[in-house]
Short mmCIF file of C-alpha atoms in Angstrom, two decimals:
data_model
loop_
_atom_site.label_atom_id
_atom_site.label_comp_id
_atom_site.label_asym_id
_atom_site.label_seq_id
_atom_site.Cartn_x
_atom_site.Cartn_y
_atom_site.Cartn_z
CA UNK A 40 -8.26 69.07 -32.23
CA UNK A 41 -6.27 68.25 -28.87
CA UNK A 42 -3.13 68.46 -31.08
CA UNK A 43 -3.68 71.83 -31.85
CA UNK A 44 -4.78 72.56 -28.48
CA UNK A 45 -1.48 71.58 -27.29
CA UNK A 46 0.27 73.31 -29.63
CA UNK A 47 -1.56 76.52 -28.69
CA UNK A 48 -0.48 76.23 -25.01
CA UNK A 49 2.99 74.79 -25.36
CA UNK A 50 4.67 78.38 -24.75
CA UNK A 51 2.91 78.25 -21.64
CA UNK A 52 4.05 74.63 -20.72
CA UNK A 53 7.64 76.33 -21.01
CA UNK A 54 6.77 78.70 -19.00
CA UNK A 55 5.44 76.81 -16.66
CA UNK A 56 8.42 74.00 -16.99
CA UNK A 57 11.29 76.85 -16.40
CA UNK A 58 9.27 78.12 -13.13
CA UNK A 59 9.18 73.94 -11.67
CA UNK A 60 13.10 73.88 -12.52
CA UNK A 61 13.75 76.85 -10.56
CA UNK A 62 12.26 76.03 -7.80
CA UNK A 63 13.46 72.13 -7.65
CA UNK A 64 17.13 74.16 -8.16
CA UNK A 65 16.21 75.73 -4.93
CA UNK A 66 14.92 73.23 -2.94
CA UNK A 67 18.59 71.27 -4.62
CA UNK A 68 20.40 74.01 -3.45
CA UNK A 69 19.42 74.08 0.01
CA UNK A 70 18.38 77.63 -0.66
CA UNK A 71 14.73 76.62 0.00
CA UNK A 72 14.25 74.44 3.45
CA UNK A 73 13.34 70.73 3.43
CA UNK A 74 12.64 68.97 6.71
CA UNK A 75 13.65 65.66 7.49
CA UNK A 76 12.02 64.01 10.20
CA UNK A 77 12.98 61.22 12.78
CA UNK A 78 11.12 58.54 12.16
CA UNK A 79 10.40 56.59 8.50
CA UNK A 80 8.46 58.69 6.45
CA UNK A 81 6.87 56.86 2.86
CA UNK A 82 5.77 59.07 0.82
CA UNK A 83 4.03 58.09 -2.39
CA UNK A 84 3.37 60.07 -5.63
CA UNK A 85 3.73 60.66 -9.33
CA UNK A 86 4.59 63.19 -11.94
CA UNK A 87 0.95 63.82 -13.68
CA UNK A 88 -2.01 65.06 -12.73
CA UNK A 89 -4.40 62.21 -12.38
CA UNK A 90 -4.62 59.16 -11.09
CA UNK A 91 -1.45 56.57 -11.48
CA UNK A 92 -2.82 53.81 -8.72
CA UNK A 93 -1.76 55.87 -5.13
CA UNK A 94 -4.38 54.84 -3.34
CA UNK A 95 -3.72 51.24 -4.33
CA UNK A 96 -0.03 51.08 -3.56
CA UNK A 97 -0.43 52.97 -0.20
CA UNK A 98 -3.03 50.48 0.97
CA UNK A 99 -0.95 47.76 -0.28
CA UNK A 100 1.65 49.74 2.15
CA UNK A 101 -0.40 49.39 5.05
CA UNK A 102 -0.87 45.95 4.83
CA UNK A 103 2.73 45.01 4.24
CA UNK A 104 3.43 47.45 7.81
CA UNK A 105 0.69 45.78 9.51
CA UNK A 106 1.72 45.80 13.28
CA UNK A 107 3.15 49.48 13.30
CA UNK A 108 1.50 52.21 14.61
CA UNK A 109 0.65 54.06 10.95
CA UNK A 110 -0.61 57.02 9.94
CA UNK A 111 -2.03 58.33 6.55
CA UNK A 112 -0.95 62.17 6.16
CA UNK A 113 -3.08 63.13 2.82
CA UNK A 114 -4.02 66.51 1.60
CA UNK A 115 -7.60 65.97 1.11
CA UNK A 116 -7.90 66.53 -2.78
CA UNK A 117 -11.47 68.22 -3.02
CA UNK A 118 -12.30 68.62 0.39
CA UNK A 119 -14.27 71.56 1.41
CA UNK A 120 -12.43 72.64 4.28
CA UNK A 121 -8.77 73.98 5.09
CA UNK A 122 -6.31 72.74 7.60
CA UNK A 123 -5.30 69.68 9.71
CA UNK A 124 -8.46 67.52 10.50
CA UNK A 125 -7.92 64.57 11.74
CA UNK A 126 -10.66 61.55 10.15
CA UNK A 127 -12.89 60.41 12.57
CA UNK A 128 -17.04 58.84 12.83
CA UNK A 129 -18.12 62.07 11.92
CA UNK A 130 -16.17 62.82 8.49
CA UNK A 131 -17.37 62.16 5.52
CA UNK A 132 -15.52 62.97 1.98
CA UNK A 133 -16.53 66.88 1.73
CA UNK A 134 -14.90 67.21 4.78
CA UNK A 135 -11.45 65.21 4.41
CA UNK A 136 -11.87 64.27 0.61
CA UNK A 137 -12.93 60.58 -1.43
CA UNK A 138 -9.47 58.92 -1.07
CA UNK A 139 -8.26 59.24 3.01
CA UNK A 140 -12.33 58.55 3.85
CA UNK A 141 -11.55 55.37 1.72
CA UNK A 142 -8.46 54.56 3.80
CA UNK A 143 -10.24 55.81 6.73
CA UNK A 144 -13.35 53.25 6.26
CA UNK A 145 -10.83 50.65 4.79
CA UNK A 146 -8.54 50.25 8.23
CA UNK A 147 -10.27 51.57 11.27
CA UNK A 148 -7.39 50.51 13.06
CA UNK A 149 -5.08 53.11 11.85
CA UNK A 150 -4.55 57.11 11.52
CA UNK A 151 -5.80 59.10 8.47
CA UNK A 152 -5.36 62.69 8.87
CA UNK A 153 -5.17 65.38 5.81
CA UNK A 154 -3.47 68.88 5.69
CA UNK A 155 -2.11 70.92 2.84
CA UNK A 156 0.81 71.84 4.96
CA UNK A 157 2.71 68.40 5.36
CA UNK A 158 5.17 69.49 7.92
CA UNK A 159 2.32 71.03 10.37
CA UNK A 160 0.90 67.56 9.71
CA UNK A 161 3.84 65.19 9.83
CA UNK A 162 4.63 67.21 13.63
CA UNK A 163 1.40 66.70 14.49
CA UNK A 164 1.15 63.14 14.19
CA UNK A 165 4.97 61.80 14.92
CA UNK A 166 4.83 61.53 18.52
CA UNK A 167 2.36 59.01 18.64
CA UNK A 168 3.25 56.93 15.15
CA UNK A 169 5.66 54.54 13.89
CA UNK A 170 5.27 55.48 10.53
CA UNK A 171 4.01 58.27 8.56
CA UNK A 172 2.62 57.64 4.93
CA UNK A 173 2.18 60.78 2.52
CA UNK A 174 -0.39 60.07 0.20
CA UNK A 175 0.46 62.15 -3.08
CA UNK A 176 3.21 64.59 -2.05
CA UNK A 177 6.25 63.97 -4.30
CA UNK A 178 6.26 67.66 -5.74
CA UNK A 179 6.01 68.89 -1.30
CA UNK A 180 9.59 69.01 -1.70
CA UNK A 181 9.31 70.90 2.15
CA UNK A 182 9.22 67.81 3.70
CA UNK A 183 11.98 65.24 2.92
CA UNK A 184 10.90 61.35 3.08
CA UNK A 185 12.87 58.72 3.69
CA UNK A 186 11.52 56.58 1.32
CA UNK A 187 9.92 58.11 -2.05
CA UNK A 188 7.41 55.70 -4.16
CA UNK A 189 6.60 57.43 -7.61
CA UNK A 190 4.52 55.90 -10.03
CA UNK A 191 4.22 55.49 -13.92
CA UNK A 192 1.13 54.25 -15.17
CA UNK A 193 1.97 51.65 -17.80
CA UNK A 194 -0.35 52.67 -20.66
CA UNK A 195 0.72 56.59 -20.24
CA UNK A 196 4.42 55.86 -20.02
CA UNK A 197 4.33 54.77 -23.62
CA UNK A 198 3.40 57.91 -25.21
CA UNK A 199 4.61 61.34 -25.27
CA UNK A 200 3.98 63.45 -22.26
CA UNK A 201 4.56 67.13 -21.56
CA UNK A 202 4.20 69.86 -18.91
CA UNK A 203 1.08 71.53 -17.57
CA UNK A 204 -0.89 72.84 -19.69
CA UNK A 205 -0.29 70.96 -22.76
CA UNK A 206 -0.04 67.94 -20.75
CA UNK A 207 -0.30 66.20 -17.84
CA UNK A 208 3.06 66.66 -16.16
CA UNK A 209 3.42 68.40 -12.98
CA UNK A 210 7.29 68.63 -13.47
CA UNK A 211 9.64 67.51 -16.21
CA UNK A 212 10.29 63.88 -16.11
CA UNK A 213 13.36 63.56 -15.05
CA UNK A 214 12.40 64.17 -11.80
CA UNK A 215 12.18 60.69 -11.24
CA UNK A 216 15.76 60.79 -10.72
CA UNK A 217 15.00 61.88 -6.73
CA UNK A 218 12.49 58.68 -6.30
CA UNK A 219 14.11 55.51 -4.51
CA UNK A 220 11.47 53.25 -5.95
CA UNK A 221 9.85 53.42 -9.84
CA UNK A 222 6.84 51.54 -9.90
CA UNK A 223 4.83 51.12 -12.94
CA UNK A 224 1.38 50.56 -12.75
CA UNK A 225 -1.44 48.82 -13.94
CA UNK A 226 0.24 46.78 -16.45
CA UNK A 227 -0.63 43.34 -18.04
CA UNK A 228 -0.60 40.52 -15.02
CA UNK A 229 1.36 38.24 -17.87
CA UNK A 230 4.33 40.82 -18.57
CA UNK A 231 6.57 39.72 -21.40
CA UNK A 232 10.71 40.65 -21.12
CA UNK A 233 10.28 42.45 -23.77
CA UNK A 234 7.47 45.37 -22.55
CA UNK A 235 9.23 45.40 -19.23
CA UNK A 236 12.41 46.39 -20.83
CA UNK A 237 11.25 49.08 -23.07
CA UNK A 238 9.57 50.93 -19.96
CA UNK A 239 12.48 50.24 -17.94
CA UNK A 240 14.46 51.97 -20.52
CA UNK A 241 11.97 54.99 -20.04
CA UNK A 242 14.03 55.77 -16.97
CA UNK A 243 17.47 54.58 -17.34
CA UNK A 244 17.39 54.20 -13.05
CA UNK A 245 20.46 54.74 -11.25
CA UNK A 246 21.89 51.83 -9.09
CA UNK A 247 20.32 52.51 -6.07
CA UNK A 248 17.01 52.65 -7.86
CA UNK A 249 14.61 50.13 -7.26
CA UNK A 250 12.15 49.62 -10.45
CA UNK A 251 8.99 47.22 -10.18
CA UNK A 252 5.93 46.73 -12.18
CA UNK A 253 2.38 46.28 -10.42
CA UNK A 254 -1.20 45.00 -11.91
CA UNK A 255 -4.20 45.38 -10.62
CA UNK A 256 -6.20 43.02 -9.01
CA UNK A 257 -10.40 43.27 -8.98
CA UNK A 258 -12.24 42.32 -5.41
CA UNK A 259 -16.03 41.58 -4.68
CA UNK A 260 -18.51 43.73 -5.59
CA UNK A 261 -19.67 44.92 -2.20
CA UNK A 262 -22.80 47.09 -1.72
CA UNK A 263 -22.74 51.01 -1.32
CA UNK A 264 -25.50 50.84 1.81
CA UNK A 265 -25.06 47.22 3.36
CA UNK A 266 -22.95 44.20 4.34
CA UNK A 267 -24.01 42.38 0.81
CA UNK A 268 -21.30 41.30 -1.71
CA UNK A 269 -21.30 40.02 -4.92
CA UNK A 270 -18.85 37.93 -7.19
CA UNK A 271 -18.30 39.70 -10.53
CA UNK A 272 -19.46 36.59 -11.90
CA UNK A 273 -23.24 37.27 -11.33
CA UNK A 274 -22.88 39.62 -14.33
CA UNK A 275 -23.67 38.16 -17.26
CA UNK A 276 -24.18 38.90 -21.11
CA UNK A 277 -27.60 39.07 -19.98
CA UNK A 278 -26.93 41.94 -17.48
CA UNK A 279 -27.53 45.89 -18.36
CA UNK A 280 -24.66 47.36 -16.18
CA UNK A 281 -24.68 51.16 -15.17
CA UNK A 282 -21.40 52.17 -14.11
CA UNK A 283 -20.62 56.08 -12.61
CA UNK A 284 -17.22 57.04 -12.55
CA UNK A 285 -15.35 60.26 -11.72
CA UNK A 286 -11.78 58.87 -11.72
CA UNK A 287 -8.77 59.90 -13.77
CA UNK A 288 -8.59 57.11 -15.78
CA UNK A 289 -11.75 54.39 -16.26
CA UNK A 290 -10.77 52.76 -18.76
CA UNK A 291 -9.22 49.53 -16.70
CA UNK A 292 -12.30 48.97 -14.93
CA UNK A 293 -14.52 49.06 -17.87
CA UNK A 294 -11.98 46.35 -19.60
CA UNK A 295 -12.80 44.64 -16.57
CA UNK A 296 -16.74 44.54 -16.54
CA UNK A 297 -16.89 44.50 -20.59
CA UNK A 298 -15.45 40.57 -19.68
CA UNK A 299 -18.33 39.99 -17.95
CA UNK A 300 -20.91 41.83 -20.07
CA UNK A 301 -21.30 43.54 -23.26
CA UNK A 302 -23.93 45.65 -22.43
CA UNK A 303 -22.22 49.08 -20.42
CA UNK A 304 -24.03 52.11 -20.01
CA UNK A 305 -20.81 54.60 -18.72
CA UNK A 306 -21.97 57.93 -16.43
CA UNK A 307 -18.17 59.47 -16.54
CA UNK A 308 -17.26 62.17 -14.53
CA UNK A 309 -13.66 64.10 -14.08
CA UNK A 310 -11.86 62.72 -11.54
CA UNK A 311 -12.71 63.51 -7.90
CA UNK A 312 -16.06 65.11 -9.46
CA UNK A 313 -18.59 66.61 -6.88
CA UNK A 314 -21.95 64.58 -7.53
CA UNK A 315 -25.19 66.69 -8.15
CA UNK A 316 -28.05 65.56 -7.12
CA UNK A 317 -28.90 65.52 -10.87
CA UNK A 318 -25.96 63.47 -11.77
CA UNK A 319 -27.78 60.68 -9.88
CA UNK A 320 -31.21 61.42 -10.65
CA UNK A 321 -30.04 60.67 -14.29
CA UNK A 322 -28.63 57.66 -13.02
CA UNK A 323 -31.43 56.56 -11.43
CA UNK A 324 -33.75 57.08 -14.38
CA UNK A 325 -31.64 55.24 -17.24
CA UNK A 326 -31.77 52.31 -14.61
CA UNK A 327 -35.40 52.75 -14.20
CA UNK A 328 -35.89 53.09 -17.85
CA UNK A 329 -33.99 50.23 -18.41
CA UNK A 330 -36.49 47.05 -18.63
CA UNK A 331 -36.49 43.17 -19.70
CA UNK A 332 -33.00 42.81 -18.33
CA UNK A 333 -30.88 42.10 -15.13
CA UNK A 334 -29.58 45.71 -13.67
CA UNK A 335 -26.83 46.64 -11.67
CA UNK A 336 -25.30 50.07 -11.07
CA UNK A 337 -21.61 49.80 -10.56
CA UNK A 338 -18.91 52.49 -8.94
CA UNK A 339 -15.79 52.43 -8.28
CA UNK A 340 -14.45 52.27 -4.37
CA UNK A 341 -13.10 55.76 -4.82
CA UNK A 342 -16.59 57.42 -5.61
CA UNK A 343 -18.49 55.10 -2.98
CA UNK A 344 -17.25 57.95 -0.41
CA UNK A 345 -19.05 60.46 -2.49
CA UNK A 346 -22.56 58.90 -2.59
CA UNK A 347 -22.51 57.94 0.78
CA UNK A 348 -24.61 61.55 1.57
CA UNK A 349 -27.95 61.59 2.95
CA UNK A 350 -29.37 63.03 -0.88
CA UNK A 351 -28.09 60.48 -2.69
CA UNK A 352 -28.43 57.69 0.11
CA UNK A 353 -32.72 58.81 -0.41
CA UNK A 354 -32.36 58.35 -4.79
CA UNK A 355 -30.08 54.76 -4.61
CA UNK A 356 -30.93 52.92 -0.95
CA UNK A 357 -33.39 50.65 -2.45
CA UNK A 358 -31.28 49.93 -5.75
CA UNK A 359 -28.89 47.65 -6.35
CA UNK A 360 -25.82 49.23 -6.10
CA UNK A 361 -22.54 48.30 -5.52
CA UNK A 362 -18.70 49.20 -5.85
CA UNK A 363 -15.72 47.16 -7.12
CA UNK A 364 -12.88 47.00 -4.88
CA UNK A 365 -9.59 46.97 -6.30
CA UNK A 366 -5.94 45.81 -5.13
CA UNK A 367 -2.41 46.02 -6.72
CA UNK A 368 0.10 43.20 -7.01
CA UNK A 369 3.64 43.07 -7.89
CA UNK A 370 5.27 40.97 -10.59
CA UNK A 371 6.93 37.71 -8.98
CA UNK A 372 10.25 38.86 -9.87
CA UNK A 373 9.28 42.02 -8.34
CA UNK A 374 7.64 41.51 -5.19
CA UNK A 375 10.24 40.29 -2.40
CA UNK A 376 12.65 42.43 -3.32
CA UNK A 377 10.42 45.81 -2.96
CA UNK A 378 8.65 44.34 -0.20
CA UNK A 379 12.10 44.11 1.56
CA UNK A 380 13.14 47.36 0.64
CA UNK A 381 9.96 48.59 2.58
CA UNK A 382 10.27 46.62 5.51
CA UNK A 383 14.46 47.30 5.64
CA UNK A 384 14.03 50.95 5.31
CA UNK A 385 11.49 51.13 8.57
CA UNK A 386 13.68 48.54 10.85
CA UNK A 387 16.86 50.75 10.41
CA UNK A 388 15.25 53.99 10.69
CA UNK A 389 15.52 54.93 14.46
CA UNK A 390 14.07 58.23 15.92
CA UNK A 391 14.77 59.73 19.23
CA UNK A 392 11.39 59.33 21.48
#
């Protein structure tokens, strides 16, 4: 069936395709602007639609930076509002969207700020920042980083891929060719030669392309409404797990919990998905239903900043509940020298103050 489906919107995937190339051709061309600012600008992204591990890799950013003045510049996927807001006690994910209210909860001690126009933003913020990180702007071709990070989730890279609508690529792949670093993500901790080759070979990178493969690694299990936290290892064959989801791609985490248990009922949502009130009332009653057996409701860190509402905080407060933080890591062979590039790249960037 999704064969056919693709078939019957390929002409539009052309279509769509020959519209991206003209535009990139501009933007080439100088014919459409592209402003370059003074001081180092990250900016982190991928080709598809869907999540490839961003909010990972730019957390993994902010730790490397730790001691410059950073800020986040994200455009607020799914927010409810317009413009540049700024993320402070009084946000919540309607207002500035699931991922920068994760960043902004995650490191108090730095900026997180969302606008759809990245210049506005990126002028707003650069008098009073070291650094700017752009969560998720590769195709903003109006602002020109310093650094680009663009990601290729390892699972997806080996199979066919094609253009919006057939598929799930926001510009023909080759566009990779502008990225300074490839990073593929959430591959096998144990990668043999032989897989990293044949992904490598995906891309053919120029010299001055940096490629680097990334895993990820699984936290605590720390509780939506408290200080509580939980090794994974408290879940047990014995355990009746109810996990909610509305990510891209769930399929690593449930890998991850079917380790520890067997016994997986999966509420999956689309990614960045607006919880109902009766999305969680359904929760709620399969756990209550659910007798005999140790019970835990699972989410992911991502969709903590959705439930966090006064509605649902009323249906889950007294239950246990609790999200899995995640991290990424680089391959050995990987890690010093893109950690170097990172920390090179914002030494020699100077800006006039």
């Amino acid at each position: 069936m999704i064969r056919y489906l693709r078939l019957l919107l390929f002409p539009f995937s052309i279509l769509y395709g020959m519209v991206i190339i003209f535009r990139n051709k501009l933007y080439d061309l100088g014919l459409f602007k592209s402003t370059q600012f003074n001081l180092p600008v990250i900016c982190v992204g991928n080709l598809v639609v869907g999540g490839s591990g961003k909010s990972p890799v730019t957390e993994y950013l902010v730790r490397l930076l730790d001691g410059h003045k950073i800020a986040i510049l994200s455009r607020g996927y799914g927010r409810q509002t317009k413009g540049f807001i700024l993320a402070d006690q009084t946000a919540t994910a309607q207002s500035i969207g699931d991922e920068p209210m994760q960043f902004y909860n995650k490191f108090p001690h730095i900026t997180v700020a969302v606008c759809e126009d990245r210049v506005k933003g990126i002028n707003l913020l650069k008098d009073n920042h070291d650094l700017i990180l752009l969560d998720d702007a590769y195709q903003h071709r109006s602002v020109k980083p310093g650094l680009s990070i663009l990601l290729f989730e390892y699972q997806k890279l080996q199979n066919p891929q094609f253009l919006l609508p057939a598929g799930n690529l926001r510009e023909p792949f080759y566009g990779y060719k502008r990225a300074d670093v490839l990073m593929v993500t959430k591959g096998p901790e144990e990668l043999k030669r032989t897989e990293r080759s044949k992904c490598t070979q995906k891309f053919n990178p120029k010299p001055n392309q940096l490629t680097t493969f990334s895993y990820i690694t699984y936290g605590n299990l720390k509780h939506l409404f408290s200080e509580e936290t939980k090794s994974c290892n408290v879940i047990s064959d014995n355990t009746e797990v109810f996990l909610i989801t509305g990510i891209a791609n769930p399929l690593p985490l449930l890998n991850h919990l079917k380790g520890y248990s067997a016994n997986i009922q999966h509420h999956d949502y689309p990614d960045h998905h607006s919880f109902s009130k009766q999305n969680i009332e359904n929760l709620v009653n399969a756990f209550n239903n659910t007798t005999g057996k140790e019970k835990i409701i699972i989410t992911t860190e991502k969709d903590a900043q959705r439930l966090l509402g006064i509605t649902f905080k009323e249906l889950l407060l007294n239950l246990p509940i609790f999200y899995l933080s995640i991290e990424i890591d680089l391959q050995k062979e990987d890690k010093v020298t893109f950690d170097q590039k990172i920390l090179n790249y914002v030494s020699s960037t100077t800006r006039n103050r």
